[in-house]
């Protein structure tokens, strides 16, 4: 059974940093690209960032480019999102999601999400 | 870059049929697969339609998907509506430059 378990969310001040983790199990982690998708309170889904299976390619939404960094440790089956220079508009539930394949950015499994609140 | 536009909300009575549209702003809707997700309050999204019109195992055949090149849109149709179908529905597609794009979401009310 595929499981994705996010952690690391919390309250952070504007301008601060936070690192999210996503522990994966139930599939060959290194074989699949992974993404982070966020959802601001009462709003829709927004793709944030993606990383290829081996970690050699990374992609970012314009809204987070230069501030967020995605990485993965395939030996630990864990995905990360390092967030810095956080803004109030980054407040959201952050989901990690497994991509269906390396050629299609579609998602077949999602974690339960972790809430990030940026506020003073 | 392209956008996907969905109606903000739809409502229909139990037993009826509802269709949610998803219009692509530029580029062909047929160029990349469209996927549909259902999200109930407080829960993560789950896939109800993949590869334009395929249903994952466990999703009732009351759910169907299609694409229409003439209107450059995808549609999710739910027939025989049940109160348990109430949720937010999102369409999603992708391309090499934009990566993943979600529609704004449609709130389905079954009343």
PDB file of C-alpha atoms in Angstrom:
ATOM      1  CA  UNK A   1       0.000   0.000   0.000  1.00  0.00           C
ATOM      2  CA  UNK A   2       1.377   3.386  -1.015  1.00  0.00           C
ATOM      3  CA  UNK A   3       1.724   5.792   1.884  1.00  0.00           C
ATOM      4  CA  UNK A   4       2.971   9.369   1.943  1.00  0.00           C
ATOM      5  CA  UNK A   5       3.391  11.053   5.309  1.00  0.00           C
ATOM      6  CA  UNK A   6       4.259  14.738   5.478  1.00  0.00           C
ATOM      7  CA  UNK A   7       5.750  16.462   8.497  1.00  0.00           C
ATOM      8  CA  UNK A   8       7.477  19.688   9.437  1.00  0.00           C
ATOM      9  CA  UNK A   9       4.661  22.184   9.147  1.00  0.00           C
ATOM     10  CA  UNK A  10       3.973  24.818  11.765  1.00  0.00           C
ATOM     11  CA  UNK A  11       3.851  28.521  12.552  1.00  0.00           C
ATOM     12  CA  UNK A  12       6.691  30.653  11.201  1.00  0.00           C
ATOM     13  CA  UNK A  13       7.224  34.396  11.039  1.00  0.00           C
ATOM     14  CA  UNK A  14       7.376  36.256   7.721  1.00  0.00           C
ATOM     15  CA  UNK A  15      10.871  36.026   6.315  1.00  0.00           C
ATOM     16  CA  UNK A  16      11.524  32.794   8.172  1.00  0.00           C
ATOM     17  CA  UNK A  17      12.388  29.295   6.973  1.00  0.00           C
ATOM     18  CA  UNK A  18      10.901  25.838   7.314  1.00  0.00           C
ATOM     19  CA  UNK A  19      11.719  22.379   5.970  1.00  0.00           C
ATOM     20  CA  UNK A  20       8.966  19.936   5.100  1.00  0.00           C
ATOM     21  CA  UNK A  21       9.518  16.194   4.817  1.00  0.00           C
ATOM     22  CA  UNK A  22       7.488  13.469   3.149  1.00  0.00           C
ATOM     23  CA  UNK A  23       8.199   9.851   4.077  1.00  0.00           C
ATOM     24  CA  UNK A  24       7.174   7.436   1.329  1.00  0.00           C
ATOM     25  CA  UNK A  25       6.501   3.713   1.458  1.00  0.00           C
ATOM     26  CA  UNK A  26       4.791   0.996  -0.541  1.00  0.00           C
ATOM     27  CA  UNK A  27       6.499   1.679  -3.886  1.00  0.00           C
ATOM     28  CA  UNK A  28       9.973   1.964  -5.398  1.00  0.00           C
ATOM     29  CA  UNK A  29      10.547   5.581  -4.406  1.00  0.00           C
ATOM     30  CA  UNK A  30      13.527   6.256  -6.681  1.00  0.00           C
ATOM     31  CA  UNK A  31      11.531   5.235  -9.761  1.00  0.00           C
ATOM     32  CA  UNK A  32       9.022   8.048  -9.521  1.00  0.00           C
ATOM     33  CA  UNK A  33       9.026  11.810  -9.795  1.00  0.00           C
ATOM     34  CA  UNK A  34       7.456  13.553  -6.826  1.00  0.00           C
ATOM     35  CA  UNK A  35       5.771  16.918  -6.381  1.00  0.00           C
ATOM     36  CA  UNK A  36       4.643  19.315  -3.703  1.00  0.00           C
ATOM     37  CA  UNK A  37       1.179  20.813  -4.125  1.00  0.00           C
ATOM     38  CA  UNK A  38      -0.299  23.388  -1.764  1.00  0.00           C
ATOM     39  CA  UNK A  39      -3.759  24.625  -0.878  1.00  0.00           C
ATOM     40  CA  UNK A  40      -4.297  27.955   0.835  1.00  0.00           C
ATOM     41  CA  UNK A  41      -7.210  28.078   3.304  1.00  0.00           C
ATOM     42  CA  UNK A  42     -10.490  27.975   1.376  1.00  0.00           C
ATOM     43  CA  UNK A  43      -8.666  28.060  -1.963  1.00  0.00           C
ATOM     44  CA  UNK A  44      -7.810  25.662  -4.771  1.00  0.00           C
ATOM     45  CA  UNK A  45      -4.831  23.432  -5.463  1.00  0.00           C
ATOM     46  CA  UNK A  46      -1.548  24.980  -6.625  1.00  0.00           C
ATOM     47  CA  UNK A  47       1.413  22.972  -7.886  1.00  0.00           C
ATOM     48  CA  UNK A  48       4.602  24.162  -6.155  1.00  0.00           C
ATOM     49  CA  UNK A  49       7.570  22.047  -7.179  1.00  0.00           C
ATOM     50  CA  UNK A  50       8.635  18.721  -8.649  1.00  0.00           C
ATOM     51  CA  UNK A  51      11.722  16.554  -8.727  1.00  0.00           C
ATOM     52  CA  UNK A  52      12.683  13.653 -10.968  1.00  0.00           C
ATOM     53  CA  UNK A  53      13.148  10.149  -9.617  1.00  0.00           C
ATOM     54  CA  UNK A  54      16.914  10.348  -9.308  1.00  0.00           C
ATOM     55  CA  UNK A  55      16.798  13.984  -8.225  1.00  0.00           C
ATOM     56  CA  UNK A  56      18.692  15.365 -11.193  1.00  0.00           C
ATOM     57  CA  UNK A  57      15.886  17.603 -12.445  1.00  0.00           C
ATOM     58  CA  UNK A  58      13.866  20.065 -10.410  1.00  0.00           C
ATOM     59  CA  UNK A  59      11.006  22.375 -11.330  1.00  0.00           C
ATOM     60  CA  UNK A  60       9.326  25.273  -9.544  1.00  0.00           C
ATOM     61  CA  UNK A  61       6.253  27.435  -9.845  1.00  0.00           C
ATOM     62  CA  UNK A  62       7.082  31.074 -10.500  1.00  0.00           C
ATOM     63  CA  UNK A  63       5.521  31.989  -7.147  1.00  0.00           C
ATOM     64  CA  UNK A  64       8.222  30.114  -5.198  1.00  0.00           C
ATOM     65  CA  UNK A  65      11.212  30.156  -7.555  1.00  0.00           C
ATOM     66  CA  UNK A  66      14.340  31.344  -5.789  1.00  0.00           C
ATOM     67  CA  UNK A  67      12.795  30.865  -2.317  1.00  0.00           C
ATOM     68  CA  UNK A  68      11.946  27.137  -2.170  1.00  0.00           C
ATOM     69  CA  UNK A  69      14.200  24.172  -2.849  1.00  0.00           C
ATOM     70  CA  UNK A  70      13.033  20.610  -3.460  1.00  0.00           C
ATOM     71  CA  UNK A  71      15.261  17.596  -2.820  1.00  0.00           C
ATOM     72  CA  UNK A  72      15.035  13.903  -2.086  1.00  0.00           C
ATOM     73  CA  UNK A  73      17.012  11.191  -0.321  1.00  0.00           C
ATOM     74  CA  UNK A  74      16.283   7.929  -2.099  1.00  0.00           C
ATOM     75  CA  UNK A  75      18.187   5.939   0.524  1.00  0.00           C
ATOM     76  CA  UNK A  76      15.662   7.170   3.090  1.00  0.00           C
ATOM     77  CA  UNK A  77      12.610   7.221   0.783  1.00  0.00           C
ATOM     78  CA  UNK A  78      12.055  10.822   1.772  1.00  0.00           C
ATOM     79  CA  UNK A  79      11.127  13.974  -0.119  1.00  0.00           C
ATOM     80  CA  UNK A  80      11.925  17.455   1.192  1.00  0.00           C
ATOM     81  CA  UNK A  81      10.878  21.024   0.602  1.00  0.00           C
ATOM     82  CA  UNK A  82      13.129  23.716   2.023  1.00  0.00           C
ATOM     83  CA  UNK A  83      11.181  26.965   2.242  1.00  0.00           C
ATOM     84  CA  UNK A  84      12.825  30.315   2.942  1.00  0.00           C
ATOM     85  CA  UNK A  85      11.870  34.001   2.805  1.00  0.00           C
ATOM     86  CA  UNK A  86       8.363  32.891   3.687  1.00  0.00           C
ATOM     87  CA  UNK A  87       5.449  35.244   3.061  1.00  0.00           C
ATOM     88  CA  UNK A  88       1.902  35.365   4.375  1.00  0.00           C
ATOM     89  CA  UNK A  89       0.687  34.112   0.987  1.00  0.00           C
ATOM     90  CA  UNK A  90       2.669  30.887   1.479  1.00  0.00           C
ATOM     91  CA  UNK A  91       0.222  29.912   4.229  1.00  0.00           C
ATOM     92  CA  UNK A  92      -1.326  26.648   3.073  1.00  0.00           C
ATOM     93  CA  UNK A  93      -1.638  22.934   3.532  1.00  0.00           C
ATOM     94  CA  UNK A  94       1.299  21.371   1.707  1.00  0.00           C
ATOM     95  CA  UNK A  95       0.756  17.962   0.139  1.00  0.00           C
ATOM     96  CA  UNK A  96       3.375  15.689  -1.298  1.00  0.00           C
ATOM     97  CA  UNK A  97       2.136  13.742  -4.293  1.00  0.00           C
ATOM     98  CA  UNK A  98       3.512  10.823  -6.277  1.00  0.00           C
ATOM     99  CA  UNK A  99       3.566  11.348 -10.021  1.00  0.00           C
ATOM    100  CA  UNK A 100       2.103   8.682 -12.295  1.00  0.00           C
ATOM    101  CA  UNK A 101       5.164   8.585 -14.542  1.00  0.00           C
ATOM    102  CA  UNK A 102       8.183  10.605 -15.572  1.00  0.00           C
ATOM    103  CA  UNK A 103       6.471  11.785 -18.749  1.00  0.00           C
ATOM    104  CA  UNK A 104       3.147  12.908 -17.303  1.00  0.00           C
ATOM    105  CA  UNK A 105       2.809  15.302 -14.386  1.00  0.00           C
ATOM    106  CA  UNK A 106      -0.310  13.663 -13.028  1.00  0.00           C
ATOM    107  CA  UNK A 107      -0.715  12.415  -9.479  1.00  0.00           C
ATOM    108  CA  UNK A 108      -1.981   9.061  -8.267  1.00  0.00           C
ATOM    109  CA  UNK A 109      -1.253   9.251  -4.541  1.00  0.00           C
ATOM    110  CA  UNK A 110      -1.322  12.143  -2.094  1.00  0.00           C
ATOM    111  CA  UNK A 111      -0.262  12.521   1.510  1.00  0.00           C
ATOM    112  CA  UNK A 112      -2.539  13.874   4.206  1.00  0.00           C
ATOM    113  CA  UNK A 113      -0.877  17.289   4.120  1.00  0.00           C
ATOM    114  CA  UNK A 114       0.948  19.473   6.621  1.00  0.00           C
ATOM    115  CA  UNK A 115      -0.164  22.996   7.499  1.00  0.00           C
ATOM    116  CA  UNK A 116       2.257  25.893   7.180  1.00  0.00           C
ATOM    117  CA  UNK A 117       1.156  29.187   8.711  1.00  0.00           C
ATOM    118  CA  UNK A 118       3.206  32.307   8.039  1.00  0.00           C
ATOM    119  CA  UNK A 119       2.258  35.001  10.517  1.00  0.00           C
ATOM    120  CA  UNK A 120       3.789  37.360  13.041  1.00  0.00           C
TER     121      UNK A 120
ATOM    122  CA  UNK B   1       1.656  28.750 -20.145  1.00  0.00           C
ATOM    123  CA  UNK B   2      -2.010  27.840 -20.056  1.00  0.00           C
ATOM    124  CA  UNK B   3      -4.873  27.961 -17.583  1.00  0.00           C
ATOM    125  CA  UNK B   4      -7.785  25.635 -16.884  1.00  0.00           C
ATOM    126  CA  UNK B   5     -11.123  27.298 -16.140  1.00  0.00           C
ATOM    127  CA  UNK B   6     -13.911  25.571 -14.218  1.00  0.00           C
ATOM    128  CA  UNK B   7     -17.275  26.855 -12.991  1.00  0.00           C
ATOM    129  CA  UNK B   8     -17.041  27.923  -9.367  1.00  0.00           C
ATOM    130  CA  UNK B   9     -20.027  25.837  -8.313  1.00  0.00           C
ATOM    131  CA  UNK B  10     -22.750  23.539  -9.590  1.00  0.00           C
ATOM    132  CA  UNK B  11     -25.763  22.056  -7.887  1.00  0.00           C
ATOM    133  CA  UNK B  12     -28.242  19.358  -8.752  1.00  0.00           C
ATOM    134  CA  UNK B  13     -30.743  17.065  -7.130  1.00  0.00           C
ATOM    135  CA  UNK B  14     -30.114  13.477  -6.077  1.00  0.00           C
ATOM    136  CA  UNK B  15     -30.571  11.033  -8.933  1.00  0.00           C
ATOM    137  CA  UNK B  16     -29.901  13.640 -11.602  1.00  0.00           C
ATOM    138  CA  UNK B  17     -26.861  14.115 -13.831  1.00  0.00           C
ATOM    139  CA  UNK B  18     -24.349  16.961 -13.598  1.00  0.00           C
ATOM    140  CA  UNK B  19     -21.477  17.923 -15.876  1.00  0.00           C
ATOM    141  CA  UNK B  20     -18.470  19.988 -14.805  1.00  0.00           C
ATOM    142  CA  UNK B  21     -16.462  21.650 -17.565  1.00  0.00           C
ATOM    143  CA  UNK B  22     -12.750  22.462 -17.690  1.00  0.00           C
ATOM    144  CA  UNK B  23     -11.637  24.769 -20.497  1.00  0.00           C
ATOM    145  CA  UNK B  24      -8.012  25.087 -21.562  1.00  0.00           C
ATOM    146  CA  UNK B  25      -6.948  28.656 -22.372  1.00  0.00           C
ATOM    147  CA  UNK B  26      -4.255  27.915 -24.952  1.00  0.00           C
ATOM    148  CA  UNK B  27      -2.863  24.857 -26.628  1.00  0.00           C
ATOM    149  CA  UNK B  28      -4.952  21.817 -27.430  1.00  0.00           C
ATOM    150  CA  UNK B  29      -6.888  20.034 -24.689  1.00  0.00           C
ATOM    151  CA  UNK B  30      -5.991  16.831 -26.482  1.00  0.00           C
ATOM    152  CA  UNK B  31      -2.241  17.415 -26.326  1.00  0.00           C
ATOM    153  CA  UNK B  32      -1.865  16.195 -22.729  1.00  0.00           C
ATOM    154  CA  UNK B  33      -4.049  14.022 -20.550  1.00  0.00           C
ATOM    155  CA  UNK B  34      -6.575  15.567 -18.184  1.00  0.00           C
ATOM    156  CA  UNK B  35      -7.155  14.125 -14.747  1.00  0.00           C
ATOM    157  CA  UNK B  36     -10.010  14.825 -12.329  1.00  0.00           C
ATOM    158  CA  UNK B  37      -9.731  14.823  -8.543  1.00  0.00           C
ATOM    159  CA  UNK B  38     -12.408  14.789  -5.876  1.00  0.00           C
ATOM    160  CA  UNK B  39     -11.675  16.473  -2.566  1.00  0.00           C
ATOM    161  CA  UNK B  40     -13.998  16.174   0.382  1.00  0.00           C
ATOM    162  CA  UNK B  41     -13.693  18.692   3.254  1.00  0.00           C
ATOM    163  CA  UNK B  42     -10.664  18.012   5.392  1.00  0.00           C
ATOM    164  CA  UNK B  43      -9.332  15.297   3.087  1.00  0.00           C
ATOM    165  CA  UNK B  44      -6.669  14.965   0.428  1.00  0.00           C
ATOM    166  CA  UNK B  45      -7.627  14.850  -3.253  1.00  0.00           C
ATOM    167  CA  UNK B  46      -8.349  11.473  -4.816  1.00  0.00           C
ATOM    168  CA  UNK B  47      -8.472  10.619  -8.511  1.00  0.00           C
ATOM    169  CA  UNK B  48     -11.863   9.948 -10.052  1.00  0.00           C
ATOM    170  CA  UNK B  49     -10.811  10.121 -13.736  1.00  0.00           C
ATOM    171  CA  UNK B  50      -7.356   9.670 -15.257  1.00  0.00           C
ATOM    172  CA  UNK B  51      -6.075   9.859 -18.846  1.00  0.00           C
ATOM    173  CA  UNK B  52      -9.127  11.925 -19.919  1.00  0.00           C
ATOM    174  CA  UNK B  53     -11.731   9.192 -19.491  1.00  0.00           C
ATOM    175  CA  UNK B  54     -10.407   6.269 -17.458  1.00  0.00           C
ATOM    176  CA  UNK B  55     -11.827   5.344 -14.070  1.00  0.00           C
ATOM    177  CA  UNK B  56      -9.596   4.024 -11.287  1.00  0.00           C
ATOM    178  CA  UNK B  57     -10.721   0.845  -9.612  1.00  0.00           C
ATOM    179  CA  UNK B  58     -13.184   1.621  -6.870  1.00  0.00           C
ATOM    180  CA  UNK B  59     -14.672   4.681  -8.572  1.00  0.00           C
ATOM    181  CA  UNK B  60     -18.320   4.058  -9.517  1.00  0.00           C
ATOM    182  CA  UNK B  61     -19.212   3.954 -13.202  1.00  0.00           C
ATOM    183  CA  UNK B  62     -21.529   6.893 -12.501  1.00  0.00           C
ATOM    184  CA  UNK B  63     -18.374   8.990 -13.015  1.00  0.00           C
ATOM    185  CA  UNK B  64     -17.181   9.549 -16.592  1.00  0.00           C
ATOM    186  CA  UNK B  65     -14.773  11.881 -18.349  1.00  0.00           C
ATOM    187  CA  UNK B  66     -14.423  13.199 -21.870  1.00  0.00           C
ATOM    188  CA  UNK B  67     -12.640  15.811 -23.927  1.00  0.00           C
ATOM    189  CA  UNK B  68     -14.025  18.011 -26.727  1.00  0.00           C
ATOM    190  CA  UNK B  69     -11.513  19.506 -29.102  1.00  0.00           C
ATOM    191  CA  UNK B  70     -14.085  21.860 -30.627  1.00  0.00           C
ATOM    192  CA  UNK B  71     -14.533  23.675 -27.309  1.00  0.00           C
ATOM    193  CA  UNK B  72     -11.016  22.856 -26.098  1.00  0.00           C
ATOM    194  CA  UNK B  73     -12.434  21.522 -22.899  1.00  0.00           C
ATOM    195  CA  UNK B  74     -12.691  18.450 -20.730  1.00  0.00           C
ATOM    196  CA  UNK B  75     -15.797  17.393 -18.854  1.00  0.00           C
ATOM    197  CA  UNK B  76     -16.584  15.324 -15.797  1.00  0.00           C
ATOM    198  CA  UNK B  77     -20.079  13.863 -15.748  1.00  0.00           C
ATOM    199  CA  UNK B  78     -21.654  12.324 -12.680  1.00  0.00           C
ATOM    200  CA  UNK B  79     -24.928  10.506 -13.176  1.00  0.00           C
ATOM    201  CA  UNK B  80     -27.365   9.197 -10.574  1.00  0.00           C
ATOM    202  CA  UNK B  81     -26.149  11.812  -8.106  1.00  0.00           C
ATOM    203  CA  UNK B  82     -25.880  10.839  -4.462  1.00  0.00           C
ATOM    204  CA  UNK B  83     -25.468  13.119  -1.474  1.00  0.00           C
ATOM    205  CA  UNK B  84     -22.094  11.458  -0.842  1.00  0.00           C
ATOM    206  CA  UNK B  85     -20.857  12.930  -4.147  1.00  0.00           C
ATOM    207  CA  UNK B  86     -20.819  16.417  -2.592  1.00  0.00           C
ATOM    208  CA  UNK B  87     -17.233  17.645  -2.789  1.00  0.00           C
ATOM    209  CA  UNK B  88     -14.875  19.955  -4.623  1.00  0.00           C
ATOM    210  CA  UNK B  89     -13.690  18.699  -8.015  1.00  0.00           C
ATOM    211  CA  UNK B  90     -10.486  19.778  -9.741  1.00  0.00           C
ATOM    212  CA  UNK B  91      -9.281  19.157 -13.266  1.00  0.00           C
ATOM    213  CA  UNK B  92      -5.550  19.035 -13.910  1.00  0.00           C
ATOM    214  CA  UNK B  93      -3.257  18.811 -16.885  1.00  0.00           C
ATOM    215  CA  UNK B  94       0.376  19.558 -17.668  1.00  0.00           C
ATOM    216  CA  UNK B  95       2.906  20.523 -20.278  1.00  0.00           C
ATOM    217  CA  UNK B  96       6.681  20.711 -20.484  1.00  0.00           C
ATOM    218  CA  UNK B  97       6.924  24.415 -19.629  1.00  0.00           C
ATOM    219  CA  UNK B  98       4.119  24.890 -17.123  1.00  0.00           C
ATOM    220  CA  UNK B  99       4.559  21.483 -15.532  1.00  0.00           C
ATOM    221  CA  UNK B 100       1.307  20.916 -13.614  1.00  0.00           C
ATOM    222  CA  UNK B 101      -1.775  23.124 -13.906  1.00  0.00           C
ATOM    223  CA  UNK B 102      -4.956  22.807 -11.849  1.00  0.00           C
ATOM    224  CA  UNK B 103      -8.339  24.272 -12.578  1.00  0.00           C
ATOM    225  CA  UNK B 104      -9.748  26.561  -9.914  1.00  0.00           C
ATOM    226  CA  UNK B 105     -12.078  23.864  -8.605  1.00  0.00           C
ATOM    227  CA  UNK B 106     -15.838  23.349  -8.696  1.00  0.00           C
ATOM    228  CA  UNK B 107     -17.940  22.922  -5.597  1.00  0.00           C
ATOM    229  CA  UNK B 108     -20.647  20.317  -6.191  1.00  0.00           C
ATOM    230  CA  UNK B 109     -23.778  20.550  -4.074  1.00  0.00           C
ATOM    231  CA  UNK B 110     -26.321  17.753  -4.154  1.00  0.00           C
ATOM    232  CA  UNK B 111     -29.600  19.017  -2.756  1.00  0.00           C
TER     233      UNK B 111
END
